[in-house]
PDB file of N, CA and C in Angstrom:
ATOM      1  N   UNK A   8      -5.755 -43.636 -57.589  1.00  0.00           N
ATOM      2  CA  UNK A   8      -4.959 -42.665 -58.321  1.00  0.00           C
ATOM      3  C   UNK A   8      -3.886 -43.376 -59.143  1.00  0.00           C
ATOM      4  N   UNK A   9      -3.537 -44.364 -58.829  1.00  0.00           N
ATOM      5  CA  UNK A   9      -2.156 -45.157 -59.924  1.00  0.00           C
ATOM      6  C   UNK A   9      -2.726 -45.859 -60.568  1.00  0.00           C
ATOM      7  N   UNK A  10      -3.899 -45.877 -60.687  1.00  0.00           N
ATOM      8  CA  UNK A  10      -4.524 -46.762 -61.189  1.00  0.00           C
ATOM      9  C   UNK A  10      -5.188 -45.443 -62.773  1.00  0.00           C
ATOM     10  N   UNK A  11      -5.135 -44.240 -62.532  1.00  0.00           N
ATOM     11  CA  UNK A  11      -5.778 -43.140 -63.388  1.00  0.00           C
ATOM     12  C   UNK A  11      -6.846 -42.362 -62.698  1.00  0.00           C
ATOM     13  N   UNK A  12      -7.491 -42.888 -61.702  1.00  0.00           N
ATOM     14  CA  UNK A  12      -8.671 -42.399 -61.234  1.00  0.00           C
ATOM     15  C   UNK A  12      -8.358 -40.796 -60.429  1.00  0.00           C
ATOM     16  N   UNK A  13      -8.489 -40.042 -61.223  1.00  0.00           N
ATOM     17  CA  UNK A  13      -8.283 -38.628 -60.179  1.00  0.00           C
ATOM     18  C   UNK A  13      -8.586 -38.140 -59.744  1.00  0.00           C
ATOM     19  N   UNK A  14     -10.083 -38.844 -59.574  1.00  0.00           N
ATOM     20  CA  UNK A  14     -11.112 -38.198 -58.986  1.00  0.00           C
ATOM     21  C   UNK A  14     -10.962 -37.584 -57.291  1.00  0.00           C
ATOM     22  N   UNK A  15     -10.541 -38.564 -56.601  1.00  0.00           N
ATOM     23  CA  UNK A  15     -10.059 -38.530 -55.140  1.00  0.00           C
ATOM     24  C   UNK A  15      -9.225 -37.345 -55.052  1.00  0.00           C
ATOM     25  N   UNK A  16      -8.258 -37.130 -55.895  1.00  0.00           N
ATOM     26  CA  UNK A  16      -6.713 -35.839 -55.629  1.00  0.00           C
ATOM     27  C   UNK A  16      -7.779 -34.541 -55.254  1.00  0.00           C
ATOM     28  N   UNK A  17      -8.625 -33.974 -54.967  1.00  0.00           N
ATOM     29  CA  UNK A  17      -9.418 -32.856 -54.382  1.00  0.00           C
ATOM     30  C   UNK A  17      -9.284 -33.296 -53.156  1.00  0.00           C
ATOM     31  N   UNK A  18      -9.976 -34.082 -53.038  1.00  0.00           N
ATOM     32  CA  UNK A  18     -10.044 -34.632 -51.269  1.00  0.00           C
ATOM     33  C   UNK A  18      -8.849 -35.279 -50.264  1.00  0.00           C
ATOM     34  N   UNK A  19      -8.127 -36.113 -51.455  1.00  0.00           N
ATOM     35  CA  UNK A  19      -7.056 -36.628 -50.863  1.00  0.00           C
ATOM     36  C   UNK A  19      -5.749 -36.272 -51.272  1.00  0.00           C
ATOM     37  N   UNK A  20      -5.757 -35.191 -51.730  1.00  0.00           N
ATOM     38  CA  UNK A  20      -4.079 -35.004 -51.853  1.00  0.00           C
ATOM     39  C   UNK A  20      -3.729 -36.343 -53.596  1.00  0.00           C
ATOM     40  N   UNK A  21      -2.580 -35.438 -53.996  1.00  0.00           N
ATOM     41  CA  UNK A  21      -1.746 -36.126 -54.684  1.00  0.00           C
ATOM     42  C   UNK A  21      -1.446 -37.365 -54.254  1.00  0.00           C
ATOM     43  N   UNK A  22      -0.609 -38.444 -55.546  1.00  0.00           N
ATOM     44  CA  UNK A  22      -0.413 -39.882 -54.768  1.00  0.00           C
ATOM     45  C   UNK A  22       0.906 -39.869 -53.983  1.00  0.00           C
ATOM     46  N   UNK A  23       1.696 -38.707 -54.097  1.00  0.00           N
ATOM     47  CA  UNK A  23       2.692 -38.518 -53.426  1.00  0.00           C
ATOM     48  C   UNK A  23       2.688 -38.385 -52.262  1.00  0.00           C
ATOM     49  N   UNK A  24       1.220 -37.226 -52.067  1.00  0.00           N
ATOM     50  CA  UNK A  24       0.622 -37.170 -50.628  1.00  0.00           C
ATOM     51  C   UNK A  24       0.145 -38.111 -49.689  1.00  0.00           C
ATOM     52  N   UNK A  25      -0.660 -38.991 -50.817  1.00  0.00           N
ATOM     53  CA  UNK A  25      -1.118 -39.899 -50.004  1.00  0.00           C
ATOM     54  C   UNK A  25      -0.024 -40.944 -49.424  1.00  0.00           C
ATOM     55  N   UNK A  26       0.793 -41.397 -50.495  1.00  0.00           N
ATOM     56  CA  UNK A  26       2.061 -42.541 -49.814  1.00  0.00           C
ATOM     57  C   UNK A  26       2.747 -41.976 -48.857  1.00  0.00           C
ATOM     58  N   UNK A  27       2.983 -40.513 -48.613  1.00  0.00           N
ATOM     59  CA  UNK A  27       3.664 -39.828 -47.181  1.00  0.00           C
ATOM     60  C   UNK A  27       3.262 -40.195 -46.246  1.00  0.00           C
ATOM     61  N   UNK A  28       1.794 -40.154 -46.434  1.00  0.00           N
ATOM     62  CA  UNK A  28       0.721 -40.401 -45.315  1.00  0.00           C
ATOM     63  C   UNK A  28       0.588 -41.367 -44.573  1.00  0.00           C
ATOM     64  N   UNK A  29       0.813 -42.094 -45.284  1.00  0.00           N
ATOM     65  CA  UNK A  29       0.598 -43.986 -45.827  1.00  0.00           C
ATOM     66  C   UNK A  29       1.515 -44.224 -44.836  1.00  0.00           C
ATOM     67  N   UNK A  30       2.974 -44.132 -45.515  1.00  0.00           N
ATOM     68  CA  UNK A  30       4.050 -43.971 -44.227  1.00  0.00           C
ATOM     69  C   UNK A  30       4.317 -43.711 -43.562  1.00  0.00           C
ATOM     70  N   UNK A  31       3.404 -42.214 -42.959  1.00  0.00           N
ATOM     71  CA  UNK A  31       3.979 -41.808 -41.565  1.00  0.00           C
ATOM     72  C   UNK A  31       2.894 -42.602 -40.817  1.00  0.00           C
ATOM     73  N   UNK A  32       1.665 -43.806 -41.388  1.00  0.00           N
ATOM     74  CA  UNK A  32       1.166 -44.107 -40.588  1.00  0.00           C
ATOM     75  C   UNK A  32       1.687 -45.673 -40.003  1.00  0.00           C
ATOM     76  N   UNK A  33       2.363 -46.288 -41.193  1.00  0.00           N
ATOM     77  CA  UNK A  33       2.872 -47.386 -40.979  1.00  0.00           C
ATOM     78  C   UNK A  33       4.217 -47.095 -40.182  1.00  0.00           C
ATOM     79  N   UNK A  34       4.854 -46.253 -39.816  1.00  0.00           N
ATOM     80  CA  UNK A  34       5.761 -45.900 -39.435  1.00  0.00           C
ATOM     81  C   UNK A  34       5.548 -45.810 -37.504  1.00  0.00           C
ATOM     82  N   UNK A  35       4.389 -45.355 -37.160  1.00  0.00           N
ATOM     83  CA  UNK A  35       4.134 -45.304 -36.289  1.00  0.00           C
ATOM     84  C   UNK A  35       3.506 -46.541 -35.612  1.00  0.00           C
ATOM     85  N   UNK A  36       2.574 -47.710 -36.468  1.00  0.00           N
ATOM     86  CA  UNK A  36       2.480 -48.602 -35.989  1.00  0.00           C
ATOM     87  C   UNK A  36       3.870 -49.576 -36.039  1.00  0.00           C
ATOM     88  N   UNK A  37       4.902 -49.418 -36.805  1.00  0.00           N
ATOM     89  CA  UNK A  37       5.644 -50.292 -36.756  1.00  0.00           C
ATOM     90  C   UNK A  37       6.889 -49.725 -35.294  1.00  0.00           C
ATOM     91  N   UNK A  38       6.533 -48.791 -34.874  1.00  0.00           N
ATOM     92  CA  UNK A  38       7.434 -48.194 -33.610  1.00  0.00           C
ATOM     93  C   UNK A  38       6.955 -48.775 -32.604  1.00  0.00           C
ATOM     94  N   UNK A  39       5.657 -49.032 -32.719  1.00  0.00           N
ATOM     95  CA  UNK A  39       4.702 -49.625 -31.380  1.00  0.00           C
ATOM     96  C   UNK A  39       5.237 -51.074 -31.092  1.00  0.00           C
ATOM     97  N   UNK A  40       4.959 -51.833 -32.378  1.00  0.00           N
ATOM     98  CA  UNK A  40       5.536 -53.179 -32.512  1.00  0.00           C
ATOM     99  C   UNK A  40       7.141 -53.678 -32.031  1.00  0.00           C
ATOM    100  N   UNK A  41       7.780 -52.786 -32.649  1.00  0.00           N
ATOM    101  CA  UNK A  41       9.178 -52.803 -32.025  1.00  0.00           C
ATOM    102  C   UNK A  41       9.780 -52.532 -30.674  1.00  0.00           C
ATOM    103  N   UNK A  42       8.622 -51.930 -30.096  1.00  0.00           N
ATOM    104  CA  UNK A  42       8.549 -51.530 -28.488  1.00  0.00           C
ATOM    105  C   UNK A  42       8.702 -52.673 -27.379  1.00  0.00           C
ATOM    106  N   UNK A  43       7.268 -53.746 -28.586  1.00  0.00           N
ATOM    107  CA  UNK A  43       7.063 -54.762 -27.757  1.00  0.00           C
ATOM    108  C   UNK A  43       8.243 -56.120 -27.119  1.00  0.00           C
ATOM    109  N   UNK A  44       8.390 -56.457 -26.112  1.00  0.00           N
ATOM    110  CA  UNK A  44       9.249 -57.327 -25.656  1.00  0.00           C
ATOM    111  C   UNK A  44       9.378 -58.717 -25.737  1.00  0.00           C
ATOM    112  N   UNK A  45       7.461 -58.954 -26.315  1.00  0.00           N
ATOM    113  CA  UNK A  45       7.227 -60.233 -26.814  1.00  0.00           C
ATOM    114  C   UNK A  45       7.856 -60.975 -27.929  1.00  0.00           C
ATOM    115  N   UNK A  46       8.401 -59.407 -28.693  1.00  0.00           N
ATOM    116  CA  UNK A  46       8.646 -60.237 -30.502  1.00  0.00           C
ATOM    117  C   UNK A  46      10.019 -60.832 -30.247  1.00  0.00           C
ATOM    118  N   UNK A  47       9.945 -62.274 -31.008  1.00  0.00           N
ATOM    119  CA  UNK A  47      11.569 -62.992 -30.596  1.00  0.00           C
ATOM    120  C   UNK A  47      12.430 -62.524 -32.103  1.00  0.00           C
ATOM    121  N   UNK A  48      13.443 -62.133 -31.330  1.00  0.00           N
ATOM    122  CA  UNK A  48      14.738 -60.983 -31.993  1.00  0.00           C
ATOM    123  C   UNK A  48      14.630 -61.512 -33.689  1.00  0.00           C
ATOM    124  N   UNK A  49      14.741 -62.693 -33.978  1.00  0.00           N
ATOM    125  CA  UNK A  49      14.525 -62.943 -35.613  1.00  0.00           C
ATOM    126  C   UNK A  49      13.963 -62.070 -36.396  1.00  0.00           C
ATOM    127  N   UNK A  50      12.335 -61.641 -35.170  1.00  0.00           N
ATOM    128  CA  UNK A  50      11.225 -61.066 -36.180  1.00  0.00           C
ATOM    129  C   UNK A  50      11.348 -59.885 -36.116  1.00  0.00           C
ATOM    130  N   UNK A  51      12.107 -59.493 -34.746  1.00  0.00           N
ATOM    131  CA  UNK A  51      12.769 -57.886 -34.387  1.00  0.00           C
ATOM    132  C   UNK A  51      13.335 -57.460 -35.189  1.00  0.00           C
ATOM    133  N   UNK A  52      14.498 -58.119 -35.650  1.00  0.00           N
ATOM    134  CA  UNK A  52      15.479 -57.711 -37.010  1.00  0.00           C
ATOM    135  C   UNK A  52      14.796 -57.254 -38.171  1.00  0.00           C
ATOM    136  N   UNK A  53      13.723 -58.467 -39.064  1.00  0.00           N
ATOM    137  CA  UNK A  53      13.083 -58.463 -39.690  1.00  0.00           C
ATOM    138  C   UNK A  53      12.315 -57.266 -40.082  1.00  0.00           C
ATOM    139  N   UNK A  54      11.569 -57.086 -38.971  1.00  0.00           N
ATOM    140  CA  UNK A  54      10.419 -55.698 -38.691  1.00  0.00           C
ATOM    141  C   UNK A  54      11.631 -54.563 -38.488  1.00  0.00           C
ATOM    142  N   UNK A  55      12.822 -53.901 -38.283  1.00  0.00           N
ATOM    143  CA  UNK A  55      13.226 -53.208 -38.693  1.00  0.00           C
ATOM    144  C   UNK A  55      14.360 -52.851 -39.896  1.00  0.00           C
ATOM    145  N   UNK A  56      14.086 -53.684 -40.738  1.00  0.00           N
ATOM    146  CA  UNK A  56      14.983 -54.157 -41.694  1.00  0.00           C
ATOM    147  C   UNK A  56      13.476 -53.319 -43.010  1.00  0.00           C
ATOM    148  N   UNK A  57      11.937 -53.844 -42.280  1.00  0.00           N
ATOM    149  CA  UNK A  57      11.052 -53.289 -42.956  1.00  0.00           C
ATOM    150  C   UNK A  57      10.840 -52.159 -42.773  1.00  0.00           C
ATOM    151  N   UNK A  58      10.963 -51.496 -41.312  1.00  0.00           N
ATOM    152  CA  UNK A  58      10.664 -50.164 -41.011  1.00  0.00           C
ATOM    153  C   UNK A  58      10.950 -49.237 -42.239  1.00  0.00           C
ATOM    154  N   UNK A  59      12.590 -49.550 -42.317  1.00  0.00           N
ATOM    155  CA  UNK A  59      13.780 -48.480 -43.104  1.00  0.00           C
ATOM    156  C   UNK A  59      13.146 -48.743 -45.288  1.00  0.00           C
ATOM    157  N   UNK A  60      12.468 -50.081 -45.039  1.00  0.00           N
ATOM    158  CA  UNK A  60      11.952 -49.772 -46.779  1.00  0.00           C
ATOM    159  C   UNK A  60      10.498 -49.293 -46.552  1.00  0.00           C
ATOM    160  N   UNK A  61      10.343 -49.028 -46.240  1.00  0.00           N
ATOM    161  CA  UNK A  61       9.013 -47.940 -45.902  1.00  0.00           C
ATOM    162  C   UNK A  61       9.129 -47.088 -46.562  1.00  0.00           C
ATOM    163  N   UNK A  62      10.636 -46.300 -46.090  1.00  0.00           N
ATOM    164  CA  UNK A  62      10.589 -45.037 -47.236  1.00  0.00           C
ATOM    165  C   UNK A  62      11.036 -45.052 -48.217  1.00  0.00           C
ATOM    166  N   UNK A  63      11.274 -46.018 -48.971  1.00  0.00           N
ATOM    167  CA  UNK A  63      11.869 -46.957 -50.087  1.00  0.00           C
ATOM    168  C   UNK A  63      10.729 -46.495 -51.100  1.00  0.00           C
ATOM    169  N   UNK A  64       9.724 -47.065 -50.600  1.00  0.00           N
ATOM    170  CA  UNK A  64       8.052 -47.626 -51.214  1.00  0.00           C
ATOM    171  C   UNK A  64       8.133 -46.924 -51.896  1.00  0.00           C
ATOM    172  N   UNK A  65       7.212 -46.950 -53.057  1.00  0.00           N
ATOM    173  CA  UNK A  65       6.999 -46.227 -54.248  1.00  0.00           C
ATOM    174  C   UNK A  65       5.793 -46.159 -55.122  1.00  0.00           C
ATOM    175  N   UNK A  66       5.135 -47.424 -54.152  1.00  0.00           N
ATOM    176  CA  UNK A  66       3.787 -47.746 -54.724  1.00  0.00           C
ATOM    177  C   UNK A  66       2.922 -48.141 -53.378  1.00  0.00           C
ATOM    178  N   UNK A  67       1.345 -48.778 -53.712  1.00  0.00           N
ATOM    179  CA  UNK A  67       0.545 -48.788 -52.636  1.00  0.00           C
ATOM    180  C   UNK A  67       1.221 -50.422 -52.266  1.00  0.00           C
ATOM    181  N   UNK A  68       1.750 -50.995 -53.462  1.00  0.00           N
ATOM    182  CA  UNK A  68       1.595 -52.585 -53.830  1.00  0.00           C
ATOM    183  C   UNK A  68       3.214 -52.430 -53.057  1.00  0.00           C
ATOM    184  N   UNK A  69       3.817 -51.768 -53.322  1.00  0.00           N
ATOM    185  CA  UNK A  69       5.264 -51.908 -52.125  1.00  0.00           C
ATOM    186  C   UNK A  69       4.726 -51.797 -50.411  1.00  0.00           C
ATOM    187  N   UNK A  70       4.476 -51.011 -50.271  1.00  0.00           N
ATOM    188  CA  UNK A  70       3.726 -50.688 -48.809  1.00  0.00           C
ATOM    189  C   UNK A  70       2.883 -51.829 -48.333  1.00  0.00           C
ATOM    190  N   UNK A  71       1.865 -52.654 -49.247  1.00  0.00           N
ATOM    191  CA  UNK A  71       0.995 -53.508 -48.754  1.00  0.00           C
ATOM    192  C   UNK A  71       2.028 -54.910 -48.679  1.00  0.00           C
ATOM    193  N   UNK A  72       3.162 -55.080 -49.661  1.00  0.00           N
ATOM    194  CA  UNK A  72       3.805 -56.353 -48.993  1.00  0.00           C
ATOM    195  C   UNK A  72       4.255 -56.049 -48.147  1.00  0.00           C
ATOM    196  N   UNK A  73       4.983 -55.006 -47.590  1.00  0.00           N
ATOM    197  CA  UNK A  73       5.195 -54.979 -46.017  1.00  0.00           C
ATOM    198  C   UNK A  73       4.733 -54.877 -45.012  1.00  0.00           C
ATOM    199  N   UNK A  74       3.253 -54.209 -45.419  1.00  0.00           N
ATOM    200  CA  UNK A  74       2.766 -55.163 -44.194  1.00  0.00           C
ATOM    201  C   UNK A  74       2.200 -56.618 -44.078  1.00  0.00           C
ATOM    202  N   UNK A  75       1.903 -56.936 -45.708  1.00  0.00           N
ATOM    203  CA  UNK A  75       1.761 -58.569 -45.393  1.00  0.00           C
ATOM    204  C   UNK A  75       2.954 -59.625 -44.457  1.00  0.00           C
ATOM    205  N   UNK A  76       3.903 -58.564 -44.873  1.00  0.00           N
ATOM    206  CA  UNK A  76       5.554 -58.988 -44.245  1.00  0.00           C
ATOM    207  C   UNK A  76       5.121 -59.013 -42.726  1.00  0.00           C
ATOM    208  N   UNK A  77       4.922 -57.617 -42.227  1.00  0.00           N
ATOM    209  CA  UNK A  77       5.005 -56.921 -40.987  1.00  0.00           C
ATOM    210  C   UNK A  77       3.536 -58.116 -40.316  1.00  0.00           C
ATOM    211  N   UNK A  78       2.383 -58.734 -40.996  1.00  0.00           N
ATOM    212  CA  UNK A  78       1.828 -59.392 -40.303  1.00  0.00           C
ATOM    213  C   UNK A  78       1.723 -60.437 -39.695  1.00  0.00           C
ATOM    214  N   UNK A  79       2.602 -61.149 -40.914  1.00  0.00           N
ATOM    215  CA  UNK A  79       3.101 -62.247 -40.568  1.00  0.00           C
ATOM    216  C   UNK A  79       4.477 -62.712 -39.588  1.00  0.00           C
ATOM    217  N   UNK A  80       5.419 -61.674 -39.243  1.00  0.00           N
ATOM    218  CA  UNK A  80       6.161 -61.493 -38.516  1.00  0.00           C
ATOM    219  C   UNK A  80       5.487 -61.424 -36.808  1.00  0.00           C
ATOM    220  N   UNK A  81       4.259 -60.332 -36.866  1.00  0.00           N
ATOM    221  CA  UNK A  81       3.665 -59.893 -35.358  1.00  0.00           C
ATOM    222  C   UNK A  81       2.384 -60.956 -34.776  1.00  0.00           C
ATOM    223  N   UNK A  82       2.392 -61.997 -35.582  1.00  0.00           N
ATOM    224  CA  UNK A  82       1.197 -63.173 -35.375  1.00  0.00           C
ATOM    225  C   UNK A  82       1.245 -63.339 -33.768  1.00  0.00           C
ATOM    226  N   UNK A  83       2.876 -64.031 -33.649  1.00  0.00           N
ATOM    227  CA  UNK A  83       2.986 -64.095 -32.379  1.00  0.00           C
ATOM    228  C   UNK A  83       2.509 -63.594 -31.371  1.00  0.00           C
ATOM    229  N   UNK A  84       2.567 -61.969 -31.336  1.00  0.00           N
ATOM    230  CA  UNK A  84       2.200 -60.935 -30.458  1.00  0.00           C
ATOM    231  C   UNK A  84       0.572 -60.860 -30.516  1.00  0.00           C
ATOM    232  N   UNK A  85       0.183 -61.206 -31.598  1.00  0.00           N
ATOM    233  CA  UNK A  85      -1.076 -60.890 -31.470  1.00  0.00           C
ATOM    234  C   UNK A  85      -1.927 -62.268 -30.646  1.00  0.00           C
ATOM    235  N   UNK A  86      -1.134 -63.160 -30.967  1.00  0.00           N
ATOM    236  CA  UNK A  86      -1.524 -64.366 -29.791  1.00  0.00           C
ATOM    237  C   UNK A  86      -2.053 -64.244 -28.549  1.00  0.00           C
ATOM    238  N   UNK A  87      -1.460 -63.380 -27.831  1.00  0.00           N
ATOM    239  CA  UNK A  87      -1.312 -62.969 -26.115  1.00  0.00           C
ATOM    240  C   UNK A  87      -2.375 -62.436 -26.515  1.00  0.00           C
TER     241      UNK A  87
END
């Protein structure tokens, strides 16, 4: 859809809709992450410093560096 393609907005909602979406889903994995006791406090800060530009985002390309952010921060965790 930001791209022109409008074909999808029947099925998927507006792009407004969809980035809500987008966020309430990254929003919920990033609550999980922050739960965890493994992450050392640097990346803790970090990952909620990203939580709060979540709703910042404005594009798909804002949302996807944070989680390139958010992946590279949770490597650790995904270690165990």
């Amino acid at each position: 859809i930001e791209n022109g393609d409008t074909s999808f907005v029947k099925w998927h909602g507006s792009l407004e809709k969809q980035l809500e979406k987008a966020k309430v889903y990254m929003h919920k994995a990033m609550d999980k992450y922050l739960k965890m006791k493994k992450i050392p406090s640097e990346s803790r800060e970090r990952l909620e410093i990203l939580n709060y530009e979540i709703d910042k985002a404005r594009s798909s390309d804002d949302l996807m560096s944070i989680v390139y952010e958010s992946i590279e921060l949770t490597k650790s965790v995904k270690d165990y």
